[in-house]
PDB file of C-alpha atoms in Angstrom:
ATOM      1  CA  MET X   1      10.595  17.071  -8.274  1.00 35.00           C
ATOM      2  CA  ASP X   2      11.956  18.706 -11.272  1.00 38.00           C
ATOM      3  CA  VAL X   3       9.581  21.848 -12.076  1.00 35.00           C
ATOM      4  CA  HIS X   4      10.120  24.933 -14.177  1.00 32.00           C
ATOM      5  CA  PRO X   5       9.798  27.934 -12.339  1.00 31.00           C
ATOM      6  CA  ALA X   6       6.720  29.986 -13.216  1.00 33.00           C
ATOM      7  CA  VAL X   7       4.164  32.818 -11.981  1.00 33.00           C
ATOM      8  CA  VAL X   8       1.141  31.083 -10.918  1.00 33.00           C
ATOM      9  CA  ARG X   9      -1.595  32.403 -13.479  1.00 35.00           C
ATOM     10  CA  VAL X  10      -4.999  32.675 -12.019  1.00 36.00           C
ATOM     11  CA  VAL X  11      -8.010  31.261 -14.397  1.00 39.00           C
ATOM     12  CA  THR X  12     -11.408  31.917 -13.979  1.00 39.00           C
ATOM     13  CA  PHE X  13     -13.179  28.598 -15.588  1.00 41.00           C
ATOM     14  CA  SER X  14     -16.316  30.368 -16.562  1.00 40.00           C
ATOM     15  CA  ALA X  15     -15.719  29.087 -20.091  1.00 48.00           C
ATOM     16  CA  ARG X  16     -15.104  25.673 -21.173  1.00 63.00           C
ATOM     17  CA  MET X  17     -11.740  24.167 -21.291  1.00 77.00           C
ATOM     18  CA  GLU X  18     -10.186  23.273 -24.766  1.00 85.00           C
ATOM     19  CA  ALA X  19      -8.528  19.703 -24.878  1.00 90.00           C
ATOM     20  CA  ILE X  20      -4.719  20.204 -24.976  1.00 94.00           C
ATOM     21  CA  SER X  21      -1.686  18.082 -25.471  1.00 97.00           C
ATOM     22  CA  LEU X  22       1.531  18.109 -23.026  1.00 98.00           C
ATOM     23  CA  THR X  23       4.911  16.508 -23.486  1.00 98.00           C
ATOM     24  CA  THR X  24       7.927  15.325 -21.578  1.00 98.00           C
ATOM     25  CA  GLY X  25      11.145  13.751 -22.342  1.00 97.00           C
ATOM     26  CA  ARG X  26       9.728  10.539 -23.420  1.00 98.00           C
ATOM     27  CA  LEU X  27       5.826  10.959 -23.419  1.00 98.00           C
ATOM     28  CA  VAL X  28       2.838  12.789 -25.311  1.00 98.00           C
ATOM     29  CA  LEU X  29      -0.435  13.372 -23.380  1.00 98.00           C
ATOM     30  CA  ARG X  30      -2.895  13.869 -25.536  1.00 98.00           C
ATOM     31  CA  PRO X  31      -6.759  13.878 -25.819  1.00 98.00           C
ATOM     32  CA  LEU X  32      -7.771  10.278 -26.927  1.00 98.00           C
ATOM     33  CA  LEU X  33      -9.204   9.894 -30.686  1.00 97.00           C
ATOM     34  CA  PRO X  34     -11.756   7.483 -31.722  1.00 98.00           C
ATOM     35  CA  SER X  35      -8.691   5.586 -33.156  1.00 98.00           C
ATOM     36  CA  ASP X  36      -7.418   4.736 -29.892  1.00 98.00           C
ATOM     37  CA  ALA X  37     -10.259   2.829 -28.505  1.00 98.00           C
ATOM     38  CA  PRO X  38      -8.447  -0.433 -29.516  1.00 98.00           C
ATOM     39  CA  ALA X  39      -5.742  -0.114 -27.796  1.00 98.00           C
ATOM     40  CA  VAL X  40      -7.539   1.049 -24.296  1.00 98.00           C
ATOM     41  CA  HIS X  41      -9.805  -1.607 -24.987  1.00 98.00           C
ATOM     42  CA  ALA X  42      -6.680  -4.275 -25.086  1.00 98.00           C
ATOM     43  CA  ALA X  43      -5.032  -2.508 -21.919  1.00 98.00           C
ATOM     44  CA  CYS X  44      -8.224  -2.935 -19.942  1.00 98.00           C
ATOM     45  CA  GLN X  45      -8.123  -6.538 -20.317  1.00 98.00           C
ATOM     46  CA  ASP X  46      -5.359  -6.949 -17.495  1.00 97.00           C
ATOM     47  CA  PRO X  47      -7.582  -7.654 -14.300  1.00 96.00           C
ATOM     48  CA  GLU X  48      -5.314  -5.451 -12.278  1.00 95.00           C
ATOM     49  CA  ILE X  49      -6.928  -2.646 -14.022  1.00 97.00           C
ATOM     50  CA  PRO X  50     -10.585  -3.099 -12.968  1.00 95.00           C
ATOM     51  CA  ARG X  51      -9.287  -4.174  -9.699  1.00 94.00           C
ATOM     52  CA  TYR X  52      -8.196  -0.644  -8.669  1.00 95.00           C
ATOM     53  CA  THR X  53     -10.482   1.537 -10.747  1.00 94.00           C
ATOM     54  CA  PRO X  54     -13.950   2.176 -12.006  1.00 93.00           C
ATOM     55  CA  VAL X  55     -13.368   0.529 -15.326  1.00 95.00           C
ATOM     56  CA  PRO X  56     -15.581  -2.221 -16.058  1.00 95.00           C
ATOM     57  CA  SER X  57     -15.236  -5.788 -15.950  1.00 94.00           C
ATOM     58  CA  PRO X  58     -15.340  -7.505 -18.289  1.00 95.00           C
ATOM     59  CA  TYR X  59     -14.434  -4.604 -20.423  1.00 97.00           C
ATOM     60  CA  THR X  60     -15.718  -4.741 -24.247  1.00 98.00           C
ATOM     61  CA  ALA X  61     -14.895  -2.727 -27.212  1.00 98.00           C
ATOM     62  CA  GLU X  62     -18.146  -0.561 -26.678  1.00 98.00           C
ATOM     63  CA  HIS X  63     -16.935   0.373 -23.463  1.00 98.00           C
ATOM     64  CA  ALA X  64     -13.711   1.778 -24.840  1.00 98.00           C
ATOM     65  CA  ARG X  65     -15.622   3.251 -27.656  1.00 98.00           C
ATOM     66  CA  ALA X  66     -17.758   5.198 -25.366  1.00 98.00           C
ATOM     67  CA  PHE X  67     -15.146   6.351 -23.140  1.00 98.00           C
ATOM     68  CA  VAL X  68     -13.258   7.465 -26.079  1.00 98.00           C
ATOM     69  CA  GLU X  69     -15.723   9.044 -28.119  1.00 98.00           C
ATOM     70  CA  ASP X  70     -18.277  10.240 -25.426  1.00 98.00           C
ATOM     71  CA  SER X  71     -16.857  10.200 -21.895  1.00 97.00           C
ATOM     72  CA  CYS X  72     -13.520  11.815 -22.531  1.00 97.00           C
ATOM     73  CA  PRO X  73     -14.647  14.703 -24.761  1.00 97.00           C
ATOM     74  CA  ALA X  74     -17.705  15.336 -22.517  1.00 96.00           C
ATOM     75  CA  GLY X  75     -15.430  16.095 -19.651  1.00 97.00           C
ATOM     76  CA  TRP X  76     -13.388  18.431 -21.313  1.00 96.00           C
ATOM     77  CA  ARG X  77     -16.660  20.341 -22.366  1.00 95.00           C
ATOM     78  CA  ASP X  78     -18.184  20.230 -19.225  1.00 95.00           C
ATOM     79  CA  ASP X  79     -15.051  21.165 -17.047  1.00 95.00           C
ATOM     80  CA  THR X  80     -15.668  17.761 -14.871  1.00 95.00           C
ATOM     81  CA  ALA X  81     -12.514  16.007 -16.083  1.00 97.00           C
ATOM     82  CA  TYR X  82      -9.356  16.467 -18.291  1.00 98.00           C
ATOM     83  CA  THR X  83      -8.412  13.242 -19.585  1.00 98.00           C
ATOM     84  CA  PHE X  84      -5.230  12.406 -21.343  1.00 98.00           C
ATOM     85  CA  GLY X  85      -4.355   9.430 -23.179  1.00 98.00           C
ATOM     86  CA  VAL X  86      -0.289   8.772 -22.466  1.00 98.00           C
ATOM     87  CA  PHE X  87       1.646   7.531 -25.363  1.00 98.00           C
ATOM     88  CA  THR X  88       5.639   7.366 -25.986  1.00 98.00           C
ATOM     89  CA  ARG X  89       7.096   9.735 -28.355  1.00 96.00           C
ATOM     90  CA  ASP X  90       8.949   7.372 -30.212  1.00 95.00           C
ATOM     91  CA  GLU X  91       6.701   4.883 -31.517  1.00 95.00           C
ATOM     92  CA  GLY X  92       3.130   6.289 -30.189  1.00 96.00           C
ATOM     93  CA  ARG X  93       2.251   3.559 -27.828  1.00 97.00           C
ATOM     94  CA  LEU X  94      -0.235   3.954 -25.198  1.00 98.00           C
ATOM     95  CA  THR X  95       1.213   3.758 -21.824  1.00 98.00           C
ATOM     96  CA  GLY X  96      -2.044   4.537 -19.980  1.00 98.00           C
ATOM     97  CA  VAL X  97      -4.554   7.087 -19.095  1.00 98.00           C
ATOM     98  CA  MET X  98      -4.228  10.063 -16.583  1.00 98.00           C
ATOM     99  CA  ALA X  99      -7.004  12.422 -15.753  1.00 98.00           C
ATOM    100  CA  LEU X 100      -7.632  15.393 -13.390  1.00 98.00           C
ATOM    101  CA  MET X 101     -11.331  15.116 -11.992  1.00 96.00           C
ATOM    102  CA  ARG X 102     -13.368  16.232  -9.288  1.00 95.00           C
ATOM    103  CA  LEU X 103     -12.502  19.602 -10.794  1.00 95.00           C
ATOM    104  CA  ALA X 104     -13.131  22.573  -8.538  1.00 94.00           C
ATOM    105  CA  LEU X 105     -10.787  24.949  -9.859  1.00 93.00           C
ATOM    106  CA  ASP X 106     -12.704  28.155  -9.449  1.00 93.00           C
ATOM    107  CA  GLU X 107     -11.976  30.315  -6.430  1.00 88.00           C
ATOM    108  CA  PRO X 108     -11.754  29.767  -3.688  1.00 93.00           C
ATOM    109  CA  ALA X 109     -11.383  25.959  -3.605  1.00 94.00           C
ATOM    110  CA  ARG X 110      -8.703  25.861  -6.636  1.00 95.00           C
ATOM    111  CA  GLN X 111      -8.307  21.954  -6.338  1.00 97.00           C
ATOM    112  CA  ALA X 112      -8.386  18.837  -8.317  1.00 98.00           C
ATOM    113  CA  GLU X 113      -7.742  15.252  -7.800  1.00 98.00           C
ATOM    114  CA  ILE X 114      -5.514  13.201 -10.052  1.00 98.00           C
ATOM    115  CA  GLY X 115      -6.307   9.564 -11.156  1.00 97.00           C
ATOM    116  CA  TYR X 116      -4.404   7.239 -13.404  1.00 98.00           C
ATOM    117  CA  TRP X 117      -3.800   3.486 -14.599  1.00 98.00           C
ATOM    118  CA  THR X 118      -0.889   1.899 -16.708  1.00 98.00           C
ATOM    119  CA  ALA X 119      -0.989  -0.459 -19.241  1.00 98.00           C
ATOM    120  CA  LYS X 120       0.616  -3.766 -18.046  1.00 97.00           C
ATOM    121  CA  GLU X 121       3.411  -3.819 -20.772  1.00 96.00           C
ATOM    122  CA  GLN X 122       4.402  -0.301 -19.767  1.00 97.00           C
ATOM    123  CA  ARG X 123       4.656  -0.826 -16.133  1.00 97.00           C
ATOM    124  CA  GLY X 124       8.233  -0.519 -14.431  1.00 95.00           C
ATOM    125  CA  ARG X 125       9.510   2.271 -16.923  1.00 96.00           C
ATOM    126  CA  GLY X 126       8.641   5.196 -14.870  1.00 97.00           C
ATOM    127  CA  TYR X 127       6.154   6.388 -17.390  1.00 98.00           C
ATOM    128  CA  THR X 128       3.404   7.207 -15.274  1.00 98.00           C
ATOM    129  CA  ALA X 129       5.344   9.176 -12.800  1.00 98.00           C
ATOM    130  CA  GLU X 130       6.897  11.380 -15.713  1.00 98.00           C
ATOM    131  CA  ALA X 131       3.342  11.830 -17.206  1.00 98.00           C
ATOM    132  CA  ALA X 132       1.883  12.704 -13.772  1.00 98.00           C
ATOM    133  CA  ARG X 133       4.635  15.383 -12.683  1.00 98.00           C
ATOM    134  CA  GLU X 134       3.948  17.147 -15.966  1.00 98.00           C
ATOM    135  CA  VAL X 135      -0.039  17.023 -15.156  1.00 98.00           C
ATOM    136  CA  VAL X 136       0.854  18.396 -11.735  1.00 98.00           C
ATOM    137  CA  ARG X 137       2.893  21.479 -13.139  1.00 97.00           C
ATOM    138  CA  TRP X 138       0.434  22.077 -15.644  1.00 98.00           C
ATOM    139  CA  ALA X 139      -2.303  22.279 -12.844  1.00 97.00           C
ATOM    140  CA  PHE X 140      -0.306  24.490 -10.597  1.00 97.00           C
ATOM    141  CA  GLU X 141       1.353  26.698 -13.073  1.00 96.00           C
ATOM    142  CA  ASP X 142      -1.503  26.999 -15.952  1.00 96.00           C
ATOM    143  CA  LEU X 143      -4.604  26.157 -14.638  1.00 96.00           C
ATOM    144  CA  GLY X 144      -3.835  28.022 -11.267  1.00 95.00           C
ATOM    145  CA  ALA X 145      -4.816  24.754  -8.793  1.00 97.00           C
ATOM    146  CA  GLU X 146      -3.725  25.356  -5.066  1.00 97.00           C
ATOM    147  CA  ARG X 147      -4.126  21.889  -4.164  1.00 98.00           C
ATOM    148  CA  LEU X 148      -4.113  18.539  -5.645  1.00 98.00           C
ATOM    149  CA  GLU X 149      -5.213  15.423  -4.007  1.00 98.00           C
ATOM    150  CA  TRP X 150      -4.730  11.644  -4.823  1.00 98.00           C
ATOM    151  CA  ILE X 151      -7.149   8.846  -3.675  1.00 98.00           C
ATOM    152  CA  ALA X 152      -6.537   5.097  -4.241  1.00 97.00           C
ATOM    153  CA  GLU X 153      -7.945   1.831  -2.753  1.00 97.00           C
ATOM    154  CA  ALA X 154      -5.845   0.950   0.372  1.00 97.00           C
ATOM    155  CA  GLY X 155      -3.114  -1.856  -0.983  1.00 96.00           C
ATOM    156  CA  ASN X 156      -2.586  -0.357  -4.199  1.00 97.00           C
ATOM    157  CA  LYS X 157       1.214   0.238  -3.857  1.00 96.00           C
ATOM    158  CA  GLY X 158       1.806   0.932  -7.480  1.00 96.00           C
ATOM    159  CA  SER X 159      -0.190   3.922  -7.584  1.00 97.00           C
ATOM    160  CA  ARG X 160       1.150   5.068  -4.384  1.00 98.00           C
ATOM    161  CA  ALA X 161       4.673   4.770  -5.575  1.00 97.00           C
ATOM    162  CA  VAL X 162       3.951   7.104  -8.412  1.00 98.00           C
ATOM    163  CA  ALA X 163       2.048   9.976  -6.115  1.00 98.00           C
ATOM    164  CA  LEU X 164       5.295   9.698  -3.687  1.00 98.00           C
ATOM    165  CA  ALA X 165       7.434   9.939  -6.662  1.00 97.00           C
ATOM    166  CA  CYS X 166       5.657  13.118  -7.640  1.00 97.00           C
ATOM    167  CA  GLY X 167       5.875  14.790  -4.178  1.00 97.00           C
ATOM    168  CA  PHE X 168       2.476  13.877  -2.478  1.00 98.00           C
ATOM    169  CA  ARG X 169       2.448  13.828   0.911  1.00 97.00           C
ATOM    170  CA  MET X 170       0.340  10.835   2.506  1.00 97.00           C
ATOM    171  CA  GLN X 171      -2.381  11.704   4.710  1.00 96.00           C
ATOM    172  CA  GLY X 172      -3.489   8.187   5.961  1.00 95.00           C
ATOM    173  CA  THR X 173      -6.076   5.796   5.441  1.00 98.00           C
ATOM    174  CA  VAL X 174      -9.699   6.610   5.461  1.00 97.00           C
ATOM    175  CA  ARG X 175     -12.052   4.258   6.318  1.00 98.00           C
ATOM    176  CA  GLY X 176     -14.734   3.388   3.773  1.00 97.00           C
ATOM    177  CA  LEU X 177     -14.231   6.240   1.487  1.00 97.00           C
ATOM    178  CA  ILE X 178     -14.595   4.007  -1.709  1.00 96.00           C
ATOM    179  CA  VAL X 179     -17.314   1.751  -3.004  1.00 96.00           C
ATOM    180  CA  HIS X 180     -16.209  -0.527  -5.723  1.00 93.00           C
ATOM    181  CA  ASN X 181     -17.947  -3.517  -7.045  1.00 90.00           C
ATOM    182  CA  GLY X 182     -20.571  -3.332  -4.667  1.00 93.00           C
ATOM    183  CA  THR X 183     -18.624  -3.118  -1.442  1.00 96.00           C
ATOM    184  CA  ARG X 184     -17.198   0.211   0.700  1.00 97.00           C
ATOM    185  CA  ARG X 185     -13.635  -0.324   0.677  1.00 97.00           C
ATOM    186  CA  ASP X 186     -10.690   2.085   2.633  1.00 98.00           C
ATOM    187  CA  ALA X 187      -8.529   4.361   0.747  1.00 98.00           C
ATOM    188  CA  TRP X 188      -5.346   5.788   0.975  1.00 98.00           C
ATOM    189  CA  THR X 189      -5.109   9.384   0.352  1.00 98.00           C
ATOM    190  CA  ALA X 190      -2.127  12.267  -0.284  1.00 98.00           C
ATOM    191  CA  THR X 191      -2.381  15.672  -0.960  1.00 98.00           C
ATOM    192  CA  LEU X 192       0.129  18.247  -3.059  1.00 98.00           C
ATOM    193  CA  LEU X 193       0.411  21.968  -2.559  1.00 97.00           C
ATOM    194  CA  PRO X 194       2.508  24.301  -4.703  1.00 97.00           C
ATOM    195  CA  SER X 195       4.592  25.116  -1.811  1.00 95.00           C
ATOM    196  CA  ASP X 196       5.462  21.337  -1.325  1.00 96.00           C
ATOM    197  CA  LEU X 197       7.429  21.905  -4.956  1.00 95.00           C
ATOM    198  CA  GLY X 198       8.827  25.360  -4.335  1.00 94.00           C
ATOM    199  CA  LEU X 199       6.082  27.353  -6.227  1.00 94.00           C
ATOM    200  CA  PRO X 200       3.978  30.212  -5.420  1.00 92.00           C
ATOM    201  CA  SER X 201       0.395  30.180  -4.545  1.00 91.00           C
ATOM    202  CA  PRO X 202      -2.029  33.160  -4.607  1.00 89.00           C
ATOM    203  CA  THR X 203      -3.758  31.831  -1.493  1.00 93.00           C
ATOM    204  CA  PRO X 204      -1.247  31.506   1.482  1.00 90.00           C
ATOM    205  CA  TYR X 205      -1.315  28.226   3.350  1.00 91.00           C
ATOM    206  CA  LEU X 206      -1.630  28.659   7.086  1.00 90.00           C
ATOM    207  CA  PRO X 207      -1.109  25.043   8.437  1.00 89.00           C
ATOM    208  CA  TRP X 208      -2.145  23.855  12.098  1.00 89.00           C
ATOM    209  CA  PRO X 209       0.953  24.116  14.316  1.00 88.00           C
ATOM    210  CA  GLY X 210       0.061  21.007  15.794  1.00 76.00           C
ATOM    211  CA  ARG X 211       0.192  19.346  12.351  1.00 66.00           C
ATOM    212  CA  ASP X 212       2.508  16.202  12.495  1.00 59.00           C
TER     213      ASP X 212
END
């Protein structure tokens, strides 16, 4: 993974996080705006998105409005989820949504989970992996995270491919970890540490000698 060398900045999350934007070569990651609701609504008509994510089905225009105008701003305000809309830099097209969630960024935990979905028309172009690399960089270098986790329902090969492209290391299959549509599902999990990318970490990592 291509990351920029940096000194990890230790951050204390006693104050509310200000929503920010990030950029990559092809993408802009920014907080969603009310004007983005129609694009979010259109993308979430694809059955593959509610198949593997908590997105409601059927997904209505009101669901999109509430997500963009209420849920996402509240996540930034309350430090519960930092959600980005991912857009192409050239045309401003929505390619998907990405978030850091289950935030525990204060000491000693300093960890979070990354999650994402990709619009059907934008798949296969590497956009989600490109965006995820930038969110990972931001989490480690600017937020002071020391551990990131990825969790997806077992069988979600597209999401797993993105995680692996970002350097996440697969941990295995966890029985019954996800409850989705009224059933308990097995999940794939993976983790990423700063040391996996050659980055420093304020807390030394002491792996178990018998770890495979």
